[in-house]
Amino acid sequence: MSALVVGNWKMNETAREATALARGICERLGASPPSHVRVVMAPPFTALAAVGEAIAGTPIALGAQDLFWKDAGAFTGAISAPMLVDLGVRYVIVGHSERRRYFGESDDDVRRKTRAALAHGLQPVVAVGETSEERDAGITDERVRTQVRAAIDAIAPGDLRRIAIAYEPVWAIGTGRSCEPAEADRVMRLIRVCAGGLEDLPVLYGGSVTPANFPSYLAFDGCSGGLIGGASLDAQAFASIVRAASER
Ligand code: PGA
């Protein structure tokens, strides 16, 4: 299975800045980025068109950071799957912990969004993970299982093949405190089992990934790639992470 590396730019970069970052990453990856790594850039909505143009003709795919589950209507501020498809988006992050925490997204919302993405041919990258309180309380596995089951509930087996799941311990996101690779591997294996044991389901690690620590996650079979936040805003660092995935 080819590795998957998704850069989540979060609420960073204007359209102009995003274009420069996308070009910088393309330059560092060279004329032919590794063919067996799927690379995704997920800029903010306002920069999707610009980044789409900057990566046109390269194997890099465009991703969005969120979507709403309705196709159209009176939902002020929301963005639908058809709008994303129209811009050439192919992947969409769903259920990121920052969406859950700051925007009150529930497991049920994540399920609706995942289904909407699939219905429109987008590949959802569903983020799951426990908070530090949940880890301390010893309910990491239970929390992750609940999140995975909610996201994939009633999804047809054929569609399940188009999902990726990212294990992102909330306490490791943007904190510089990455999860110990063997523990991340344990939880990623649990996720795979919970999602029906599909061999080719991409299960990614995310949370303070850097070029220095990424190879130690990739060293475990349970890890199919990464969801990268901070390091995806640095062209050099992101290109090194992609290269590490290509060398595994
Ligand atoms: P980080 O973010 O790499 O900055 O920790 C990861 C994420 O939120 O997807």
PDB file of C-alpha atoms and ligand atoms in Angstrom:
ATOM      1  CA  MET A   1       0.000   0.000   0.000  1.00  0.00           C
ATOM      2  CA  SER A   2       1.327   3.456  -0.859  1.00  0.00           C
ATOM      3  CA  ALA A   3       1.960   5.809   2.057  1.00  0.00           C
ATOM      4  CA  LEU A   4      -0.250   8.860   2.551  1.00  0.00           C
ATOM      5  CA  VAL A   5       1.095  12.181   3.821  1.00  0.00           C
ATOM      6  CA  VAL A   6      -1.395  14.991   4.442  1.00  0.00           C
ATOM      7  CA  GLY A   7      -0.326  18.542   5.268  1.00  0.00           C
ATOM      8  CA  ASN A   8      -2.948  20.282   7.416  1.00  0.00           C
ATOM      9  CA  TRP A   9      -2.218  23.976   7.153  1.00  0.00           C
ATOM     10  CA  LYS A  10      -5.000  24.878   9.611  1.00  0.00           C
ATOM     11  CA  MET A  11      -5.922  28.599   9.778  1.00  0.00           C
ATOM     12  CA  ASN A  12      -2.638  29.723   8.251  1.00  0.00           C
ATOM     13  CA  GLU A  13      -1.627  31.305   4.947  1.00  0.00           C
ATOM     14  CA  THR A  14      -3.498  33.818   2.810  1.00  0.00           C
ATOM     15  CA  ALA A  15      -4.063  32.714  -0.785  1.00  0.00           C
ATOM     16  CA  ARG A  16      -0.872  34.485  -1.839  1.00  0.00           C
ATOM     17  CA  GLU A  17       1.207  32.970   0.985  1.00  0.00           C
ATOM     18  CA  ALA A  18      -0.310  29.554   0.322  1.00  0.00           C
ATOM     19  CA  THR A  19       0.718  29.731  -3.336  1.00  0.00           C
ATOM     20  CA  ALA A  20       4.297  30.453  -2.310  1.00  0.00           C
ATOM     21  CA  LEU A  21       4.292  27.591   0.203  1.00  0.00           C
ATOM     22  CA  ALA A  22       2.812  25.137  -2.325  1.00  0.00           C
ATOM     23  CA  ARG A  23       5.421  26.149  -4.918  1.00  0.00           C
ATOM     24  CA  GLY A  24       8.192  25.849  -2.314  1.00  0.00           C
ATOM     25  CA  ILE A  25       7.116  22.311  -1.461  1.00  0.00           C
ATOM     26  CA  CYS A  26       6.883  21.340  -5.153  1.00  0.00           C
ATOM     27  CA  GLU A  27      10.361  22.712  -5.789  1.00  0.00           C
ATOM     28  CA  ARG A  28      11.838  20.769  -2.917  1.00  0.00           C
ATOM     29  CA  LEU A  29      10.137  17.575  -3.998  1.00  0.00           C
ATOM     30  CA  GLY A  30      11.660  18.012  -7.442  1.00  0.00           C
ATOM     31  CA  ALA A  31      10.226  17.335 -10.853  1.00  0.00           C
ATOM     32  CA  SER A  32       8.936  13.886  -9.974  1.00  0.00           C
ATOM     33  CA  PRO A  33       7.764  13.465  -6.379  1.00  0.00           C
ATOM     34  CA  PRO A  34       7.868   9.848  -5.181  1.00  0.00           C
ATOM     35  CA  SER A  35       5.154   7.978  -7.046  1.00  0.00           C
ATOM     36  CA  HIS A  36       4.369   5.537  -4.234  1.00  0.00           C
ATOM     37  CA  VAL A  37       3.563   8.280  -1.698  1.00  0.00           C
ATOM     38  CA  ARG A  38       0.267  10.091  -1.975  1.00  0.00           C
ATOM     39  CA  VAL A  39       0.872  13.692  -0.960  1.00  0.00           C
ATOM     40  CA  VAL A  40      -1.998  15.987  -0.005  1.00  0.00           C
ATOM     41  CA  MET A  41      -1.962  19.708   0.779  1.00  0.00           C
ATOM     42  CA  ALA A  42      -4.918  20.953   2.828  1.00  0.00           C
ATOM     43  CA  PRO A  43      -4.872  24.764   2.897  1.00  0.00           C
ATOM     44  CA  PRO A  44      -7.722  26.898   4.306  1.00  0.00           C
ATOM     45  CA  PHE A  45     -10.853  27.126   2.107  1.00  0.00           C
ATOM     46  CA  THR A  46      -9.852  30.614   0.937  1.00  0.00           C
ATOM     47  CA  ALA A  47      -6.616  29.282  -0.558  1.00  0.00           C
ATOM     48  CA  LEU A  48      -7.942  26.099  -2.179  1.00  0.00           C
ATOM     49  CA  ALA A  49      -8.274  27.608  -5.653  1.00  0.00           C
ATOM     50  CA  ALA A  50      -4.820  29.204  -5.538  1.00  0.00           C
ATOM     51  CA  VAL A  51      -3.111  26.048  -4.261  1.00  0.00           C
ATOM     52  CA  GLY A  52      -5.045  23.969  -6.788  1.00  0.00           C
ATOM     53  CA  GLU A  53      -3.508  26.098  -9.512  1.00  0.00           C
ATOM     54  CA  ALA A  54      -0.027  25.937  -7.985  1.00  0.00           C
ATOM     55  CA  ILE A  55      -0.037  22.120  -7.874  1.00  0.00           C
ATOM     56  CA  ALA A  56      -1.786  21.569 -11.212  1.00  0.00           C
ATOM     57  CA  GLY A  57       0.114  19.037 -13.300  1.00  0.00           C
ATOM     58  CA  THR A  58       1.891  17.525 -10.268  1.00  0.00           C
ATOM     59  CA  PRO A  59       0.856  14.305  -8.498  1.00  0.00           C
ATOM     60  CA  ILE A  60       0.103  16.294  -5.329  1.00  0.00           C
ATOM     61  CA  ALA A  61      -3.592  16.249  -4.420  1.00  0.00           C
ATOM     62  CA  LEU A  62      -5.705  19.041  -3.002  1.00  0.00           C
ATOM     63  CA  GLY A  63      -7.379  18.525   0.385  1.00  0.00           C
ATOM     64  CA  ALA A  64      -9.810  20.537   2.501  1.00  0.00           C
ATOM     65  CA  GLN A  65      -9.840  20.747   6.290  1.00  0.00           C
ATOM     66  CA  ASP A  66     -13.569  20.333   6.813  1.00  0.00           C
ATOM     67  CA  LEU A  67     -16.955  20.248   5.059  1.00  0.00           C
ATOM     68  CA  PHE A  68     -20.617  20.439   5.972  1.00  0.00           C
ATOM     69  CA  TRP A  69     -22.847  17.446   5.312  1.00  0.00           C
ATOM     70  CA  LYS A  70     -25.618  19.265   3.405  1.00  0.00           C
ATOM     71  CA  ASP A  71     -25.097  19.890  -0.313  1.00  0.00           C
ATOM     72  CA  ALA A  72     -26.549  23.426  -0.327  1.00  0.00           C
ATOM     73  CA  GLY A  73     -28.975  25.668   1.531  1.00  0.00           C
ATOM     74  CA  ALA A  74     -29.299  28.174   4.361  1.00  0.00           C
ATOM     75  CA  PHE A  75     -26.190  27.221   6.337  1.00  0.00           C
ATOM     76  CA  THR A  76     -24.293  30.482   6.719  1.00  0.00           C
ATOM     77  CA  GLY A  77     -20.550  30.068   6.632  1.00  0.00           C
ATOM     78  CA  ALA A  78     -20.631  26.394   5.700  1.00  0.00           C
ATOM     79  CA  ILE A  79     -18.898  24.739   2.730  1.00  0.00           C
ATOM     80  CA  SER A  80     -20.337  21.652   1.031  1.00  0.00           C
ATOM     81  CA  ALA A  81     -18.811  18.636  -0.669  1.00  0.00           C
ATOM     82  CA  PRO A  82     -19.977  19.716  -4.169  1.00  0.00           C
ATOM     83  CA  MET A  83     -18.253  23.100  -3.641  1.00  0.00           C
ATOM     84  CA  LEU A  84     -15.020  21.310  -2.766  1.00  0.00           C
ATOM     85  CA  VAL A  85     -15.270  18.908  -5.698  1.00  0.00           C
ATOM     86  CA  ASP A  86     -15.810  21.881  -7.994  1.00  0.00           C
ATOM     87  CA  LEU A  87     -12.426  23.258  -6.876  1.00  0.00           C
ATOM     88  CA  GLY A  88     -10.640  20.007  -7.604  1.00  0.00           C
ATOM     89  CA  VAL A  89     -10.473  18.865  -3.968  1.00  0.00           C
ATOM     90  CA  ARG A  90      -9.982  15.099  -3.574  1.00  0.00           C
ATOM     91  CA  TYR A  91      -9.395  14.622   0.152  1.00  0.00           C
ATOM     92  CA  VAL A  92     -11.093  16.154   3.180  1.00  0.00           C
ATOM     93  CA  ILE A  93     -10.082  16.030   6.831  1.00  0.00           C
ATOM     94  CA  VAL A  94     -13.070  15.194   9.016  1.00  0.00           C
ATOM     95  CA  GLY A  95     -13.375  15.342  12.802  1.00  0.00           C
ATOM     96  CA  HIS A  96     -10.079  17.030  13.570  1.00  0.00           C
ATOM     97  CA  SER A  97      -9.787  17.506  17.326  1.00  0.00           C
ATOM     98  CA  GLU A  98      -9.703  21.275  16.872  1.00  0.00           C
ATOM     99  CA  ARG A  99     -13.100  21.056  15.134  1.00  0.00           C
ATOM    100  CA  ARG A 100     -14.370  18.875  17.959  1.00  0.00           C
ATOM    101  CA  ARG A 101     -12.962  21.153  20.646  1.00  0.00           C
ATOM    102  CA  TYR A 102     -13.552  24.684  19.347  1.00  0.00           C
ATOM    103  CA  PHE A 103     -16.591  24.099  17.152  1.00  0.00           C
ATOM    104  CA  GLY A 104     -18.406  21.496  19.199  1.00  0.00           C
ATOM    105  CA  GLU A 105     -18.337  18.716  16.609  1.00  0.00           C
ATOM    106  CA  SER A 106     -19.745  15.465  17.884  1.00  0.00           C
ATOM    107  CA  ASP A 107     -19.120  11.892  16.761  1.00  0.00           C
ATOM    108  CA  ASP A 108     -22.495  12.119  15.037  1.00  0.00           C
ATOM    109  CA  ASP A 109     -21.407  15.201  13.058  1.00  0.00           C
ATOM    110  CA  VAL A 110     -18.254  13.348  12.039  1.00  0.00           C
ATOM    111  CA  ARG A 111     -20.349  10.434  10.775  1.00  0.00           C
ATOM    112  CA  ARG A 112     -22.557  12.742   8.669  1.00  0.00           C
ATOM    113  CA  LYS A 113     -19.554  14.554   7.246  1.00  0.00           C
ATOM    114  CA  THR A 114     -17.773  11.302   6.416  1.00  0.00           C
ATOM    115  CA  ARG A 115     -20.851  10.050   4.563  1.00  0.00           C
ATOM    116  CA  ALA A 116     -21.277  13.348   2.692  1.00  0.00           C
ATOM    117  CA  ALA A 117     -17.640  13.252   1.602  1.00  0.00           C
ATOM    118  CA  LEU A 118     -17.958   9.671   0.339  1.00  0.00           C
ATOM    119  CA  ALA A 119     -21.232  10.412  -1.429  1.00  0.00           C
ATOM    120  CA  HIS A 120     -19.441  13.030  -3.517  1.00  0.00           C
ATOM    121  CA  GLY A 121     -16.321  11.025  -4.272  1.00  0.00           C
ATOM    122  CA  LEU A 122     -14.076  12.779  -1.750  1.00  0.00           C
ATOM    123  CA  GLN A 123     -11.685  10.709   0.313  1.00  0.00           C
ATOM    124  CA  PRO A 124     -12.265  11.462   4.017  1.00  0.00           C
ATOM    125  CA  VAL A 125      -9.308  11.505   6.390  1.00  0.00           C
ATOM    126  CA  VAL A 126     -11.065  10.948   9.697  1.00  0.00           C
ATOM    127  CA  ALA A 127      -9.148  12.139  12.759  1.00  0.00           C
ATOM    128  CA  VAL A 128      -9.581  10.373  16.074  1.00  0.00           C
ATOM    129  CA  GLY A 129      -7.709  10.513  19.357  1.00  0.00           C
ATOM    130  CA  GLU A 130      -7.968  10.823  23.096  1.00  0.00           C
ATOM    131  CA  THR A 131      -7.412  13.871  25.311  1.00  0.00           C
ATOM    132  CA  SER A 132      -4.789  13.773  28.052  1.00  0.00           C
ATOM    133  CA  GLU A 133      -7.577  13.396  30.638  1.00  0.00           C
ATOM    134  CA  GLU A 134      -8.925  10.363  28.772  1.00  0.00           C
ATOM    135  CA  ARG A 135      -5.449   8.856  28.556  1.00  0.00           C
ATOM    136  CA  ASP A 136      -4.852   9.443  32.264  1.00  0.00           C
ATOM    137  CA  ALA A 137      -8.206   7.858  33.038  1.00  0.00           C
ATOM    138  CA  GLY A 138      -7.150   4.748  31.080  1.00  0.00           C
ATOM    139  CA  ILE A 139      -9.933   5.077  28.496  1.00  0.00           C
ATOM    140  CA  THR A 140      -7.815   5.758  25.398  1.00  0.00           C
ATOM    141  CA  ASP A 141      -8.847   2.561  23.615  1.00  0.00           C
ATOM    142  CA  GLU A 142     -12.506   2.984  24.451  1.00  0.00           C
ATOM    143  CA  ARG A 143     -12.533   6.595  23.226  1.00  0.00           C
ATOM    144  CA  VAL A 144     -10.735   5.787  19.980  1.00  0.00           C
ATOM    145  CA  ARG A 145     -12.987   2.785  19.326  1.00  0.00           C
ATOM    146  CA  THR A 146     -16.102   4.908  19.861  1.00  0.00           C
ATOM    147  CA  GLN A 147     -14.844   7.587  17.480  1.00  0.00           C
ATOM    148  CA  VAL A 148     -13.904   5.098  14.754  1.00  0.00           C
ATOM    149  CA  ARG A 149     -17.183   3.180  15.036  1.00  0.00           C
ATOM    150  CA  ALA A 150     -19.198   6.394  14.907  1.00  0.00           C
ATOM    151  CA  ALA A 151     -17.361   7.611  11.809  1.00  0.00           C
ATOM    152  CA  ILE A 152     -17.773   4.407   9.822  1.00  0.00           C
ATOM    153  CA  ASP A 153     -21.229   3.453  11.053  1.00  0.00           C
ATOM    154  CA  ALA A 154     -23.366   2.050   8.227  1.00  0.00           C
ATOM    155  CA  ILE A 155     -20.776   2.774   5.553  1.00  0.00           C
ATOM    156  CA  ALA A 156     -20.787   0.185   2.780  1.00  0.00           C
ATOM    157  CA  PRO A 157     -17.669  -2.042   2.699  1.00  0.00           C
ATOM    158  CA  GLY A 158     -16.804  -0.705  -0.764  1.00  0.00           C
ATOM    159  CA  ASP A 159     -16.821   2.863   0.542  1.00  0.00           C
ATOM    160  CA  LEU A 160     -14.747   1.904   3.565  1.00  0.00           C
ATOM    161  CA  ARG A 161     -11.879   1.369   1.155  1.00  0.00           C
ATOM    162  CA  ARG A 162     -11.909   5.077   0.359  1.00  0.00           C
ATOM    163  CA  ILE A 163     -11.429   6.242   3.964  1.00  0.00           C
ATOM    164  CA  ALA A 164      -8.214   7.017   5.798  1.00  0.00           C
ATOM    165  CA  ILE A 165      -8.109   7.290   9.588  1.00  0.00           C
ATOM    166  CA  ALA A 166      -5.573   9.433  11.435  1.00  0.00           C
ATOM    167  CA  TYR A 167      -4.676   8.672  15.029  1.00  0.00           C
ATOM    168  CA  GLU A 168      -3.989  12.030  16.611  1.00  0.00           C
ATOM    169  CA  PRO A 169      -3.682  12.002  20.399  1.00  0.00           C
ATOM    170  CA  VAL A 170      -5.064  15.431  21.302  1.00  0.00           C
ATOM    171  CA  TRP A 171      -2.297  16.044  23.842  1.00  0.00           C
ATOM    172  CA  ALA A 172       0.326  15.557  21.110  1.00  0.00           C
ATOM    173  CA  ILE A 173      -1.113  18.097  18.637  1.00  0.00           C
ATOM    174  CA  GLY A 174       0.947  21.242  18.344  1.00  0.00           C
ATOM    175  CA  THR A 175       2.574  20.592  21.704  1.00  0.00           C
ATOM    176  CA  GLY A 176       5.949  19.174  20.671  1.00  0.00           C
ATOM    177  CA  ARG A 177       5.032  16.163  22.864  1.00  0.00           C
ATOM    178  CA  SER A 178       4.710  13.404  20.275  1.00  0.00           C
ATOM    179  CA  CYS A 179       3.281  10.005  21.199  1.00  0.00           C
ATOM    180  CA  GLU A 180       5.798   7.251  21.783  1.00  0.00           C
ATOM    181  CA  PRO A 181       5.961   5.386  18.407  1.00  0.00           C
ATOM    182  CA  ALA A 182       5.313   1.908  19.850  1.00  0.00           C
ATOM    183  CA  GLU A 183       2.235   3.196  21.674  1.00  0.00           C
ATOM    184  CA  ALA A 184       1.028   5.001  18.546  1.00  0.00           C
ATOM    185  CA  ASP A 185       1.484   1.743  16.618  1.00  0.00           C
ATOM    186  CA  ARG A 186      -0.561  -0.128  19.224  1.00  0.00           C
ATOM    187  CA  VAL A 187      -3.465   2.325  18.892  1.00  0.00           C
ATOM    188  CA  MET A 188      -3.202   2.384  15.083  1.00  0.00           C
ATOM    189  CA  ARG A 189      -3.510  -1.413  15.030  1.00  0.00           C
ATOM    190  CA  LEU A 190      -6.548  -1.146  17.250  1.00  0.00           C
ATOM    191  CA  ILE A 191      -8.042   1.351  14.799  1.00  0.00           C
ATOM    192  CA  ARG A 192      -7.493  -1.022  11.891  1.00  0.00           C
ATOM    193  CA  VAL A 193      -9.177  -3.884  13.733  1.00  0.00           C
ATOM    194  CA  CYS A 194     -12.038  -1.612  14.731  1.00  0.00           C
ATOM    195  CA  ALA A 195     -12.506  -0.533  11.108  1.00  0.00           C
ATOM    196  CA  GLY A 196     -12.994  -4.139  10.029  1.00  0.00           C
ATOM    197  CA  GLY A 197      -9.383  -5.216   9.715  1.00  0.00           C
ATOM    198  CA  LEU A 198      -8.967  -3.964   6.158  1.00  0.00           C
ATOM    199  CA  GLU A 199      -5.352  -4.507   5.154  1.00  0.00           C
ATOM    200  CA  ASP A 200      -5.313  -1.546   2.792  1.00  0.00           C
ATOM    201  CA  LEU A 201      -6.974   1.006   5.094  1.00  0.00           C
ATOM    202  CA  PRO A 202      -4.508   3.884   5.478  1.00  0.00           C
ATOM    203  CA  VAL A 203      -4.008   4.565   9.208  1.00  0.00           C
ATOM    204  CA  LEU A 204      -1.930   7.678   9.777  1.00  0.00           C
ATOM    205  CA  TYR A 205      -0.185   9.115  12.808  1.00  0.00           C
ATOM    206  CA  GLY A 206      -0.472  12.818  13.632  1.00  0.00           C
ATOM    207  CA  GLY A 207       0.719  14.934  16.525  1.00  0.00           C
ATOM    208  CA  SER A 208       3.974  16.910  16.584  1.00  0.00           C
ATOM    209  CA  VAL A 209       5.440  15.014  13.630  1.00  0.00           C
ATOM    210  CA  THR A 210       8.827  16.339  12.496  1.00  0.00           C
ATOM    211  CA  PRO A 211      11.337  15.144   9.893  1.00  0.00           C
ATOM    212  CA  ALA A 212      13.381  13.810  12.822  1.00  0.00           C
ATOM    213  CA  ASN A 213      10.702  11.690  14.489  1.00  0.00           C
ATOM    214  CA  PHE A 214       8.610  10.601  11.474  1.00  0.00           C
ATOM    215  CA  PRO A 215      10.865   7.643  10.493  1.00  0.00           C
ATOM    216  CA  SER A 216      10.338   6.084  13.932  1.00  0.00           C
ATOM    217  CA  TYR A 217       6.558   5.956  13.318  1.00  0.00           C
ATOM    218  CA  LEU A 218       7.016   4.613   9.804  1.00  0.00           C
ATOM    219  CA  ALA A 219       9.223   1.871  11.203  1.00  0.00           C
ATOM    220  CA  PHE A 220       6.056   0.216  12.513  1.00  0.00           C
ATOM    221  CA  ASP A 221       3.817  -1.691  10.096  1.00  0.00           C
ATOM    222  CA  GLY A 222       0.704  -0.217  11.695  1.00  0.00           C
ATOM    223  CA  CYS A 223       1.540   3.243  10.341  1.00  0.00           C
ATOM    224  CA  SER A 224       0.652   4.102   6.738  1.00  0.00           C
ATOM    225  CA  GLY A 225       1.675   7.750   6.795  1.00  0.00           C
ATOM    226  CA  GLY A 226       1.114  11.018   8.610  1.00  0.00           C
ATOM    227  CA  LEU A 227      -1.219  13.948   9.176  1.00  0.00           C
ATOM    228  CA  ILE A 228       1.171  16.828   9.573  1.00  0.00           C
ATOM    229  CA  GLY A 229       0.311  20.202  11.118  1.00  0.00           C
ATOM    230  CA  GLY A 230       3.093  22.615  12.077  1.00  0.00           C
ATOM    231  CA  ALA A 231       5.795  20.925   9.986  1.00  0.00           C
ATOM    232  CA  SER A 232       3.645  21.159   6.838  1.00  0.00           C
ATOM    233  CA  LEU A 233       4.029  24.961   6.920  1.00  0.00           C
ATOM    234  CA  ASP A 234       7.772  24.606   6.368  1.00  0.00           C
ATOM    235  CA  ALA A 235       8.496  23.550   2.778  1.00  0.00           C
ATOM    236  CA  GLN A 236      11.819  21.955   3.651  1.00  0.00           C
ATOM    237  CA  ALA A 237      10.429  20.026   6.621  1.00  0.00           C
ATOM    238  CA  PHE A 238       7.360  18.813   4.728  1.00  0.00           C
ATOM    239  CA  ALA A 239       9.455  17.672   1.769  1.00  0.00           C
ATOM    240  CA  SER A 240      11.728  15.723   4.158  1.00  0.00           C
ATOM    241  CA  ILE A 241       8.688  14.051   5.703  1.00  0.00           C
ATOM    242  CA  VAL A 242       7.436  13.027   2.254  1.00  0.00           C
ATOM    243  CA  ARG A 243      10.877  11.690   1.394  1.00  0.00           C
ATOM    244  CA  ALA A 244      10.960   9.659   4.625  1.00  0.00           C
ATOM    245  CA  ALA A 245       7.627   8.097   3.648  1.00  0.00           C
ATOM    246  CA  SER A 246       9.006   7.235   0.218  1.00  0.00           C
ATOM    247  CA  GLU A 247      12.063   5.522   1.695  1.00  0.00           C
ATOM    248  CA  ARG A 248      10.283   3.201   4.073  1.00  0.00           C
TER     249      ARG A 248
HETATM  250  P1  PGA B   1       0.886  19.150  14.597  1.00  0.00           P
HETATM  251  O1  PGA B   1      -0.653  19.042  14.157  1.00  0.00           O
HETATM  252  O2  PGA B   1       1.683  18.369  13.609  1.00  0.00           O
HETATM  253  O3  PGA B   1       1.187  20.637  14.560  1.00  0.00           O
HETATM  254  O4  PGA B   1       0.976  18.597  15.974  1.00  0.00           O
HETATM  255  C1  PGA B   1      -1.165  17.854  13.644  1.00  0.00           C
HETATM  256  C2  PGA B   1      -2.605  18.032  13.313  1.00  0.00           C
HETATM  257  O5  PGA B   1      -3.297  18.765  14.025  1.00  0.00           O
HETATM  258  O6  PGA B   1      -3.127  17.469  12.332  1.00  0.00           O
END
